[in-house]
CSV table of C-alpha atoms in Angstrom, one decimal:
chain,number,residue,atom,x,y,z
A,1,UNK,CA,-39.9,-7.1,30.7
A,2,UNK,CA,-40.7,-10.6,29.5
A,3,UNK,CA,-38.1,-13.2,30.0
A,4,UNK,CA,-38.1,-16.0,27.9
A,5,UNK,CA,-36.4,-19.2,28.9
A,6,UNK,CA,-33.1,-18.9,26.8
A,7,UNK,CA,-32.9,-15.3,28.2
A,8,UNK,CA,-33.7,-16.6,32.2
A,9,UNK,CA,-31.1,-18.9,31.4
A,10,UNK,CA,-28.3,-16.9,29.8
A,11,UNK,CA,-29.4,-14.9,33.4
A,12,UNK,CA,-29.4,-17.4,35.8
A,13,UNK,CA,-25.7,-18.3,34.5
A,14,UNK,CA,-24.8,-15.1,34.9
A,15,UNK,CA,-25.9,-14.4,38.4
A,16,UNK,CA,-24.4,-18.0,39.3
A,17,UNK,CA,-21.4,-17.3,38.1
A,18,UNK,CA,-21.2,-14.0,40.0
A,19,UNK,CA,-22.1,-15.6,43.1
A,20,UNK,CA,-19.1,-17.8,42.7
A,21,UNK,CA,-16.3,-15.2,42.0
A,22,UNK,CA,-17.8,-13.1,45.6
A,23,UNK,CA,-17.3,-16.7,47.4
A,24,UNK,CA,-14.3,-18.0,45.7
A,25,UNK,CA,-15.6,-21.8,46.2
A,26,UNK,CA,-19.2,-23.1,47.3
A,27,UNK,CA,-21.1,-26.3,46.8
A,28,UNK,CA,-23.9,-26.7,44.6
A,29,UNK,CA,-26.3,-26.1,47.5
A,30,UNK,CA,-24.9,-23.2,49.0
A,31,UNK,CA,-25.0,-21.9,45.6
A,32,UNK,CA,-28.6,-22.4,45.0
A,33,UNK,CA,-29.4,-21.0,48.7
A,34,UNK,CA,-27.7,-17.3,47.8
A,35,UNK,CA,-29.7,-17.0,44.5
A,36,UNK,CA,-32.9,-18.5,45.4
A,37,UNK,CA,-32.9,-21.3,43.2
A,38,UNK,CA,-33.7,-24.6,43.1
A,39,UNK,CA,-31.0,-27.2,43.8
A,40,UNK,CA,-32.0,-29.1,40.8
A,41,UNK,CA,-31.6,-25.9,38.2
A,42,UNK,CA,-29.1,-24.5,40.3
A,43,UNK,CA,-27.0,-28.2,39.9
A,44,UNK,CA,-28.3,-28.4,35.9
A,45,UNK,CA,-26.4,-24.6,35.3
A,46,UNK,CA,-23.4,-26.0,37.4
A,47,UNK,CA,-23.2,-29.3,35.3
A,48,UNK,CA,-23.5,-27.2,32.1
A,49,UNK,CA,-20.6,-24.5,33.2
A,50,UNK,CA,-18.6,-27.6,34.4
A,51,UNK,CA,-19.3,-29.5,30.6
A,52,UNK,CA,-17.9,-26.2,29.1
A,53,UNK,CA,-14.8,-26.3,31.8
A,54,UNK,CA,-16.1,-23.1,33.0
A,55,UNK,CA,-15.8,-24.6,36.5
A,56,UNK,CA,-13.9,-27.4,38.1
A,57,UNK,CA,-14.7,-29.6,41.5
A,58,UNK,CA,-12.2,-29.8,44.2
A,59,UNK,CA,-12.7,-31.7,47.4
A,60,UNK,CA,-14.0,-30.0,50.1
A,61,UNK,CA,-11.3,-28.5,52.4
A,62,UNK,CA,-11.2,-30.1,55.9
A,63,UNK,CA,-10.6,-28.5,59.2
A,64,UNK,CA,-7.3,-29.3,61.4
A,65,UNK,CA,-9.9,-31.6,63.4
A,66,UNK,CA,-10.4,-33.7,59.7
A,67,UNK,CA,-13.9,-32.8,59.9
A,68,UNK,CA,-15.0,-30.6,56.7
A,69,UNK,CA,-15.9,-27.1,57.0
A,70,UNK,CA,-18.9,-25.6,56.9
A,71,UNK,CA,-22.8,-27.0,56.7
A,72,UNK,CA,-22.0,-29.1,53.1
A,73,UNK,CA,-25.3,-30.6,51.5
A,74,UNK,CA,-26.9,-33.4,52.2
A,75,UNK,CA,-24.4,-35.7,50.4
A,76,UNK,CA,-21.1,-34.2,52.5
A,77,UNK,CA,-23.2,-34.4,55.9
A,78,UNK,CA,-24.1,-38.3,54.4
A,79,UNK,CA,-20.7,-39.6,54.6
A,80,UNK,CA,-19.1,-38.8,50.8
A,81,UNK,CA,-16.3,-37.0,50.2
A,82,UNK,CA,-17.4,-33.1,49.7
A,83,UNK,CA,-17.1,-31.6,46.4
A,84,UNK,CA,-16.8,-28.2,46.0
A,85,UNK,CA,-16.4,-25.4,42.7
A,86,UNK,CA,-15.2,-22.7,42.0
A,87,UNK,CA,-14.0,-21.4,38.4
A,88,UNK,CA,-11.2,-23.4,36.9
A,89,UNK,CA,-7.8,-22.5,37.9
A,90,UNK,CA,-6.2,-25.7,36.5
A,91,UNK,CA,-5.3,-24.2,33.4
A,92,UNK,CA,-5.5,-20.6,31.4
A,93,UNK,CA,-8.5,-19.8,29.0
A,94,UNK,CA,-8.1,-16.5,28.0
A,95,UNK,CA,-5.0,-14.5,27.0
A,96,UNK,CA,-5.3,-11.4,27.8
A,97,UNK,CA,-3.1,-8.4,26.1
A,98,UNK,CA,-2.8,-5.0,27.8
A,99,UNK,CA,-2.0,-2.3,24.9
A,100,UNK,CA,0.1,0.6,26.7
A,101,UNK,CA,1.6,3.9,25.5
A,102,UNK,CA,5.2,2.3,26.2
A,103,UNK,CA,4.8,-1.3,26.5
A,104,UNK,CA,2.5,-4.0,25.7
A,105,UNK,CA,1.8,-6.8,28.1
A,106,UNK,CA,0.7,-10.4,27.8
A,107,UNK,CA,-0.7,-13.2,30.3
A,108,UNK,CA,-2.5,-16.3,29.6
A,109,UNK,CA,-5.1,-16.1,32.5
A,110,UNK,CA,-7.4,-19.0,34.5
A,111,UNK,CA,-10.8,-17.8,35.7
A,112,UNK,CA,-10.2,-17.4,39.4
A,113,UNK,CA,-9.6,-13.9,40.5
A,114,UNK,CA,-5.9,-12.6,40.6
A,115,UNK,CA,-5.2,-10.2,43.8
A,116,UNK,CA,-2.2,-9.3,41.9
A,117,UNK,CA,-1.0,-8.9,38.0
A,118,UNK,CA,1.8,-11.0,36.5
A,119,UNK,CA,2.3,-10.3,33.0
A,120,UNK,CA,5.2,-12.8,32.1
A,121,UNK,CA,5.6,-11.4,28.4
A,122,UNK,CA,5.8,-8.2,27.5
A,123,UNK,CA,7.3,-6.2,24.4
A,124,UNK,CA,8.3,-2.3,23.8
A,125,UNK,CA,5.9,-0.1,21.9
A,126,UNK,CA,8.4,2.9,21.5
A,127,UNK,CA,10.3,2.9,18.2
A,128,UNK,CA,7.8,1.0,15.9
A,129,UNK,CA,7.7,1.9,12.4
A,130,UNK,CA,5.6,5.5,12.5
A,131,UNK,CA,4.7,4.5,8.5
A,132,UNK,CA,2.5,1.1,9.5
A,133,UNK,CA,3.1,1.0,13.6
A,134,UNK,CA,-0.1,-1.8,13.3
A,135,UNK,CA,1.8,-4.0,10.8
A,136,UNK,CA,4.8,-3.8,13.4
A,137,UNK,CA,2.5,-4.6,16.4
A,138,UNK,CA,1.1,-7.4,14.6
A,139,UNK,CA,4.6,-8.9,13.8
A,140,UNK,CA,5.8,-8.2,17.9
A,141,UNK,CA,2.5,-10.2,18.8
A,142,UNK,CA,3.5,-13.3,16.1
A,143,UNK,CA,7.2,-13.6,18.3
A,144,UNK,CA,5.0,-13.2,21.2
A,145,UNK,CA,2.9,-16.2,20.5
A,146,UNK,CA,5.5,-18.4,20.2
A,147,UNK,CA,5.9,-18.4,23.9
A,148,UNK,CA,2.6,-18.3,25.2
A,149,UNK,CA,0.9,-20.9,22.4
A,150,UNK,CA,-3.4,-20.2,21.7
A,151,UNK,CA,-4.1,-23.6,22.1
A,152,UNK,CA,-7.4,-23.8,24.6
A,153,UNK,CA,-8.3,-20.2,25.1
A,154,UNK,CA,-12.1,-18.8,25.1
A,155,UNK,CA,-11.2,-15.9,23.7
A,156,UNK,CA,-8.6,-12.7,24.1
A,157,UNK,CA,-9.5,-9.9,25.8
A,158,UNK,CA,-7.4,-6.6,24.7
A,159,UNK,CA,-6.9,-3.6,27.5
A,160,UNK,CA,-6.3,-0.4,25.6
A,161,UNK,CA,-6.8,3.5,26.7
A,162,UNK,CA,-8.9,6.2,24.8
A,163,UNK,CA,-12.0,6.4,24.2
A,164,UNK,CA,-13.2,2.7,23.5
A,165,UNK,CA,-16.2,2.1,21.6
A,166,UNK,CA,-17.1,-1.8,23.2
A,167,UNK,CA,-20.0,-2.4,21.1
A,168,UNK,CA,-18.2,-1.6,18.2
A,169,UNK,CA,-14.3,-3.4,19.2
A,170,UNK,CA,-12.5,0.1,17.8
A,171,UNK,CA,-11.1,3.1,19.3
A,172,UNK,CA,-12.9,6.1,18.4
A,173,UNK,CA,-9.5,8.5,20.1
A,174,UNK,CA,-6.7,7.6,21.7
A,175,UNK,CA,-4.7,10.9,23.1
A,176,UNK,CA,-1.4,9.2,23.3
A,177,UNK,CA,-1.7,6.2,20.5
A,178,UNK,CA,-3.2,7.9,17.7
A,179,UNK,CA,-2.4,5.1,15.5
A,180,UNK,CA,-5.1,2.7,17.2
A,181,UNK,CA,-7.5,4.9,15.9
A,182,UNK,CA,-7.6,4.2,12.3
A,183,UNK,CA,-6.5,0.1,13.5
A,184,UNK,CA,-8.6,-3.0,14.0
A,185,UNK,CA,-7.2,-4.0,17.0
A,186,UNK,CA,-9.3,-7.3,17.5
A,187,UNK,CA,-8.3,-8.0,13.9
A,188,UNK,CA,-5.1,-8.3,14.2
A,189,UNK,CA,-5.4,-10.4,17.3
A,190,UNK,CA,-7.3,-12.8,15.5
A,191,UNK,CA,-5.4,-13.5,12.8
A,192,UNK,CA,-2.5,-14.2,15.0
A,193,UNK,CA,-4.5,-16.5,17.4
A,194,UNK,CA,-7.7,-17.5,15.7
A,195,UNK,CA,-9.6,-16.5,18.8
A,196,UNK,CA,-13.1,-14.4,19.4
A,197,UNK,CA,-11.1,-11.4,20.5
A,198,UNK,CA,-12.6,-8.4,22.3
A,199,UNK,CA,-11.5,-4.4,23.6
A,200,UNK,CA,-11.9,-3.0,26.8
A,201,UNK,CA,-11.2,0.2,28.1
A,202,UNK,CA,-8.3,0.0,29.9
A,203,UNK,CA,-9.8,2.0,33.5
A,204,UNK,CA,-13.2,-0.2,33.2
A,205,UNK,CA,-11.0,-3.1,33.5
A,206,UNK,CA,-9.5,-1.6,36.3
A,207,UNK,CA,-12.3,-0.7,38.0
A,208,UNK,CA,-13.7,-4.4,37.8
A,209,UNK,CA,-10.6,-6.1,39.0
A,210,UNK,CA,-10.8,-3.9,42.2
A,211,UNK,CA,-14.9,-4.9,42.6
A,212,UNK,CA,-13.8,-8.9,41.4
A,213,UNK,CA,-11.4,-8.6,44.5
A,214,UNK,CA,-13.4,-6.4,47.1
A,215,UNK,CA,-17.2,-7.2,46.6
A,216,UNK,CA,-18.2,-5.3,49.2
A,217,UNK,CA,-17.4,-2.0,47.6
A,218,UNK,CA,-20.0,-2.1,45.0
A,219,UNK,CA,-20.1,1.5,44.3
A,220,UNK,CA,-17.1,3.8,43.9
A,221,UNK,CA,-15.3,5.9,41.5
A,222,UNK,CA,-11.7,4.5,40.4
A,223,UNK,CA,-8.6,7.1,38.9
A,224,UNK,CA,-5.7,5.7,38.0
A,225,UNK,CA,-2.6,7.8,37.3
A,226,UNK,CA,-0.1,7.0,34.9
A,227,UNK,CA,0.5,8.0,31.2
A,228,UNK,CA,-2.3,9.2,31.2
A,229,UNK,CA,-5.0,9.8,33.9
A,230,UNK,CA,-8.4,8.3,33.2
A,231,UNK,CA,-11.4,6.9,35.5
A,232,UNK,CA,-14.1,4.2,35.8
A,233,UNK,CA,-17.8,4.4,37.9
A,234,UNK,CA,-18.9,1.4,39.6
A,235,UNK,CA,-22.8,1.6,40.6
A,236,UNK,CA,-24.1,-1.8,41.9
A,237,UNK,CA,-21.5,-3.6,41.1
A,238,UNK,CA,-21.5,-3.1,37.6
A,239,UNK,CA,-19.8,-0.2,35.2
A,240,UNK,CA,-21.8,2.9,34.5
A,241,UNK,CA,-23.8,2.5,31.6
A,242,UNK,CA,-23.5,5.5,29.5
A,243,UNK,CA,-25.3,7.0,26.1
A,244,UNK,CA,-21.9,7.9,25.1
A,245,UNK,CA,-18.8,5.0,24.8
A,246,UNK,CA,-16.8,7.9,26.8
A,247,UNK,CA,-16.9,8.5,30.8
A,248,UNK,CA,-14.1,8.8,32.9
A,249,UNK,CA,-12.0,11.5,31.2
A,250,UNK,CA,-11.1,13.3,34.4
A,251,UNK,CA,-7.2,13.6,32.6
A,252,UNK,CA,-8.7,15.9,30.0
A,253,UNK,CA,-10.5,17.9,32.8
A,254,UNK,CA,-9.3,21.9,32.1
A,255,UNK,CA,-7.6,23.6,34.3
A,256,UNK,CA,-7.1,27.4,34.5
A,257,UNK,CA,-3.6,29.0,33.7
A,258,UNK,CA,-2.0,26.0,33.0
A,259,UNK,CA,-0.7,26.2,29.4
A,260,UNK,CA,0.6,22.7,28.4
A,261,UNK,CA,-0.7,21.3,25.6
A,262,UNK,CA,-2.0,17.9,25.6
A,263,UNK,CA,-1.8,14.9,23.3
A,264,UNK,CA,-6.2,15.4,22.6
A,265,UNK,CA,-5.3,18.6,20.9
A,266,UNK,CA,-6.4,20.8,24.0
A,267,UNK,CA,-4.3,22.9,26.3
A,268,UNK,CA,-4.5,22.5,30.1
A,269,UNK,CA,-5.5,19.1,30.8
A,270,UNK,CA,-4.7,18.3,34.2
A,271,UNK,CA,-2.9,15.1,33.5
A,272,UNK,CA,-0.1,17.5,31.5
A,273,UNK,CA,0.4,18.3,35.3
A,274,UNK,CA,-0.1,15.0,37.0
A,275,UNK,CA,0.8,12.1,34.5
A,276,UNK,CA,4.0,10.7,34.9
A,277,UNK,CA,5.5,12.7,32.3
A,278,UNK,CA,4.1,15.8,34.0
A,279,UNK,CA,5.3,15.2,37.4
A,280,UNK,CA,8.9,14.7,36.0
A,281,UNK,CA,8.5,18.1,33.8
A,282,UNK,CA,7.1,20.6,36.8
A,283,UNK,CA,10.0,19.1,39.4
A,284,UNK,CA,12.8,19.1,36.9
A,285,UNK,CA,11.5,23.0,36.4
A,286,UNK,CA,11.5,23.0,40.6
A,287,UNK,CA,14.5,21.1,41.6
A,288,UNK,CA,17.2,21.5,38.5
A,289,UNK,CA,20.1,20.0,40.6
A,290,UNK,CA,18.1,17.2,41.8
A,291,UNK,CA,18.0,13.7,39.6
A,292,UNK,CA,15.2,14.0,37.1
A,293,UNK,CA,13.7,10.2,37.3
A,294,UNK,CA,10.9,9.0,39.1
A,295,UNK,CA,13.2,8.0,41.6
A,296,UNK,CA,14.8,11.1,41.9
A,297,UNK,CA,11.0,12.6,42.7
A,298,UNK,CA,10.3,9.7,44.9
A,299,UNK,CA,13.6,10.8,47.1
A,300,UNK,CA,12.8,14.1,46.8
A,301,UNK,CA,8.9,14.2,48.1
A,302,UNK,CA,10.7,11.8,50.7
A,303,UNK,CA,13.0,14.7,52.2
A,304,UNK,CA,10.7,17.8,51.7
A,305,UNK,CA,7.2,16.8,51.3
A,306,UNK,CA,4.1,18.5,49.0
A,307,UNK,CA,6.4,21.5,47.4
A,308,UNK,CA,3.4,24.1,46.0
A,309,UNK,CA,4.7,23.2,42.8
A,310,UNK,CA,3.2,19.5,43.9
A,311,UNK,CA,0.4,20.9,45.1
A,312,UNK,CA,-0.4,22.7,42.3
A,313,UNK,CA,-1.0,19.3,40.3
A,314,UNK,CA,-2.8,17.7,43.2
A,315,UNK,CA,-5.3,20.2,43.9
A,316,UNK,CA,-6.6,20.1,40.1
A,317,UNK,CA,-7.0,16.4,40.1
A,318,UNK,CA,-8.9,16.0,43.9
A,319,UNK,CA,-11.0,19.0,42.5
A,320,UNK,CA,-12.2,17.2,39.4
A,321,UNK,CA,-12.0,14.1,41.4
A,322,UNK,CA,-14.7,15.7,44.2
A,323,UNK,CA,-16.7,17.0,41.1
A,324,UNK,CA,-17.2,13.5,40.1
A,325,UNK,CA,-18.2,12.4,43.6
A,326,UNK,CA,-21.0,15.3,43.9
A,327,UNK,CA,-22.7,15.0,40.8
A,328,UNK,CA,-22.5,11.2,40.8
A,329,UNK,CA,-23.4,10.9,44.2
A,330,UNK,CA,-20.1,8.8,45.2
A,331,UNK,CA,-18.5,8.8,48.5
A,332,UNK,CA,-15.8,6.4,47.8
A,333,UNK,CA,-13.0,6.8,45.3
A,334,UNK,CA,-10.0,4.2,44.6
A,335,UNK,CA,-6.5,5.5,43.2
A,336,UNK,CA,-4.4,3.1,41.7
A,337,UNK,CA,-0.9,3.8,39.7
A,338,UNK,CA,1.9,6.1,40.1
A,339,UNK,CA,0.5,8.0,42.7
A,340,UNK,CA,0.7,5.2,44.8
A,341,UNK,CA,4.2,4.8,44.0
A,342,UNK,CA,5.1,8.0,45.4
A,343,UNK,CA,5.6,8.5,49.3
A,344,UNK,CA,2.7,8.2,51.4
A,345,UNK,CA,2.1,11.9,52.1
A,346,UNK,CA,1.1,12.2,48.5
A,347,UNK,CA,-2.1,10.1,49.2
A,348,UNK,CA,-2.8,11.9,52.2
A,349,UNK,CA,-2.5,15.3,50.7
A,350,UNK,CA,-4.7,14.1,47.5
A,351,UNK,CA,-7.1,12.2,49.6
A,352,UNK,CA,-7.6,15.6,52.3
A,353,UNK,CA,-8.0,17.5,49.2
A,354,UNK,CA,-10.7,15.6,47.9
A,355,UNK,CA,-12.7,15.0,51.2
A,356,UNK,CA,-12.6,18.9,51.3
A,357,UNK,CA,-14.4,19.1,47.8
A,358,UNK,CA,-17.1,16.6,48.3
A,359,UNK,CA,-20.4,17.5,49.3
A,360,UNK,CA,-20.9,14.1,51.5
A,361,UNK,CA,-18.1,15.3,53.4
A,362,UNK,CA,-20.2,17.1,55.0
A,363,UNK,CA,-22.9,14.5,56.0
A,364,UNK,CA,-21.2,11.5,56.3
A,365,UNK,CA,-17.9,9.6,55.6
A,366,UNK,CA,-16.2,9.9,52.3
A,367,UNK,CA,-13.1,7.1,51.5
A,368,UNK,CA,-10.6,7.4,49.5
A,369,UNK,CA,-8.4,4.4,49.3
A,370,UNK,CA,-4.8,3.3,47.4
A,371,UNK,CA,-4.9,0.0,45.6
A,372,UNK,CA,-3.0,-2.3,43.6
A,373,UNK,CA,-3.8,-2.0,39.7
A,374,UNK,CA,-5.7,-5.3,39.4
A,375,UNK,CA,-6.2,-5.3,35.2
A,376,UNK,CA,-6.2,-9.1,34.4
A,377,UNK,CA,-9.1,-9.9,37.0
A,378,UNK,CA,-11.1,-7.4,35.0
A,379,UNK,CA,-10.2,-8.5,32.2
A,380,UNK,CA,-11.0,-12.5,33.7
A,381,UNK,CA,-14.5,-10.6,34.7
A,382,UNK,CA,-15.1,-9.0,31.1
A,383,UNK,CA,-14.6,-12.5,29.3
A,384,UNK,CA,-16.5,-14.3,31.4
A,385,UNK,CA,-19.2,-11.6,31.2
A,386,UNK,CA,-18.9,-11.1,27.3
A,387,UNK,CA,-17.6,-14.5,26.1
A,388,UNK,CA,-19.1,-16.9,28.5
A,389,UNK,CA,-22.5,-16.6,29.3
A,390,UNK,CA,-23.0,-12.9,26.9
A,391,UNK,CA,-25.9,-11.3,26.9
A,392,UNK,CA,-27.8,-12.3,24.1
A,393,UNK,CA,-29.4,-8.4,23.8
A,394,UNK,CA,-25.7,-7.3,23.4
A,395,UNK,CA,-24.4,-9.8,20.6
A,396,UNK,CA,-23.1,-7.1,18.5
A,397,UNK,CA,-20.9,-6.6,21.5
A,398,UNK,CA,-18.0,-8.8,20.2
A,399,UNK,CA,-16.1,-9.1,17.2
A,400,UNK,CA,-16.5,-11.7,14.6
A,401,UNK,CA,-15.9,-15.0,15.5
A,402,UNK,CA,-17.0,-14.5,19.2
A,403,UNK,CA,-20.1,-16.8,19.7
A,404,UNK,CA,-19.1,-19.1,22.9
A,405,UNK,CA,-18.9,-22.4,21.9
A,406,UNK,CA,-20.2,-25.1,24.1
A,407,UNK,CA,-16.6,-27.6,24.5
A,408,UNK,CA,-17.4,-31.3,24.2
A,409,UNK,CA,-15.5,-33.6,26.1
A,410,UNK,CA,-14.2,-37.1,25.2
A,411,UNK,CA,-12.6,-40.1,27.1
A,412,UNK,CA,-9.9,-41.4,26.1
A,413,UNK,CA,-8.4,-44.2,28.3
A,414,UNK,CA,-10.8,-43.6,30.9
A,415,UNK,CA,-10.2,-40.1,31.3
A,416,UNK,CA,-12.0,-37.2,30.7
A,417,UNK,CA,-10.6,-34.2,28.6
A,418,UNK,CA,-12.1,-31.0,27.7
A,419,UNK,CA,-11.4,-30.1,24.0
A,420,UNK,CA,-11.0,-26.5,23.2
């Protein structure tokens, strides 16, 4: 491959930027030491990213002693005051939107990486108008707005489920929102903010915000369990690049003798058994006199443990789960959602199942981990990766509207501010 030196750029930013959300803050020197640059391209990318208020300084944090931590450059070890970066936390630039079967959620988001996900507005999506359910979204998103303003954001990045065509911003089939389907999503999200505006799918957003927040695992398998039950591959740090805008579907794996139909037209699916909706169904069926919520089941697996009827919804999943593992060649999965919610012998029954299943297994050391649903760092990693510094091969990767803009600054009164 030839790289030219717009294209070395775009992929030095990257990379840089990368290296900063692994270390959380670093100096201009450390920076260029982990990539192998030069200090002065490394510092001409940092004062570029820090032009666009991509990054912010911060002085250097000082040990008990009042001596500064770590080596520094050659400045810090000089006498000045230590500077260091990291990406700007002072203030949110993009909003992020999380479309789910029930509820919608919203967050205006900074670009450091959140362990946790606080989604201070969020909406219903049961009861809109079934007629034009997009004309009532669009009008839920307007009140919305009001509260968290658009003023200053990069873009919007919208989490949805179903099969999520990236390239193309639409949703080719969504099992459990059919009326995103024939919907321009990112549309409608610009017209109420006047934003670029991009779609994820919701699991590789997922899957990102648990690499974003634990680097080291840079290769795994993520399943989260909810509405729904969908997955996300990890390889190298990055998402599995597929031929087909469709990977993951382990919800709409068969399963024999199980005759449920499920919201993709088939009949079978194993998350009719293991979704949320499917747990409640199969113990309601089990424990008539007991109460039928999730708390009720929560109490329930408490007192009396895997019941076969529980086990006959968790030994489908690790199956397809251990499937995945083999002919990916895997040996860590991360569950996140409501199986996590439940007691803790429901991961350890899951996670038995599937070290039984996997090949590795047998070899080595297979992991299977519960973690936190960490969406809007993903969703921080996919603007940063898509709006930022975008690859300029993958241009028709965002919607209209979506070429990152380079943010002048101006003083006024001394001071400089970053207009947006």
């Amino acid at each position: 491959m030839i790289y030219i030196p717009s294209r070395m750029g775009q992929l030095n930013r990257r990379a840089l930027l990368r290296q900063l959300q692994k270390l959380g803050m670093a100096s201009r020197a450390d920076l260029a030491k982990a990539l192998g640059m030069s200090q002065p391209t490394a510092g001409k990318i940092v004062d570029e990213l820090l032009e666009m208020d991509v990054l912010e300084e911060v002085a250097e944090p000082q040990a008990e002693n009042g001596e500064r931590n770590g080596e520094g450059d050659a400045a810090s070890q000089l006498g000045r005051p230590g500077r260091q970066l990291r990406l700007n936390q002072s203030r949110a630039k993009f909003l992020a939107i999380h479309l789910g079967v029930n509820t919608t959620k919203l967050a205006g988001l900074t670009l450091g990486v959140a362990d946790q996900d606080h989604w201070p507005v969020t909406f219903d999506s049961d009861g809109m108008d079934e007629a034009n359910p997009a004309k009532v979204w669009e009008k839920k998103l307007r009140q919305a707005a009001k509260s968290l303003g658009g003023e200053g954001f990069l873009g919007v990045v919208l989490s949805a489920p179903g099969v999520v065509d990236e390239v193309a911003n639409r949703i080719l089939f969504s099992p459990n929102l059919h009326w995103t389907e024939k919907t321009d999503l990112t549309a409608i999200v610009r017209r109420v903010w006047d934003a670029p505006a991009l779609l994820v799918q919701e699991e590789r957003a997922l899957a990102l915000g648990h690499h974003m927040a634990d680097p080291e695992w840079e290769d795994f398998l993520l399943v989260d369990f909810g509405e729904g039950v969908g997955g996300a591959i990890i390889v190298e740090g990055k998402p599995l690049s597929n031929p087909l805008p469709i990977s993951g579907e382990i919800g709409h794996t068969p399963v024999p003798g199980n005759v449920r139909p499920c919201g993709c037209g088939a009949v079978g699916c194993i998350e009719t058994l293991i979704s949320v909706r499917g747990l409640l169904e199969s113990f309601s069926a089990a424990a008539p006199a007991a109460e039928n919520s999730w708390r009720g089941l929560c109490d329930y697996i408490s007192q009396h443990g895997v019941k076969p009827w529980l086990a006959q919804a968790l030994d489908p999943a690790a199956a397809a789960i251990a499937g995945a593992l083999n002919v990916l060649g895997l040996r860590r999965v991360v569950i996140t959602g409501s199986l996590t919610e439940l007691p803790p012998v429901v991961m350890q029954y899951l996670s038995h199942a599937v070290q039984n299943g996997a090949m590795w297994a047998r070899f080595g050391k297979v992991e299977c981990i519960s973690a936190p649903r960490r969406r809007t760092a993903g969703m921080v990693a996919v603007g940063i990766d898509r709006l930022v510094v975008p690859d300029e091969k993958a241009k028709g990767s965002v919607s209209d509207k979506t070429t990152p803009a380079r943010h002048p600054r101006k003083r006024e009164h001394g001071q400089t501010q970053s207009i947006v």
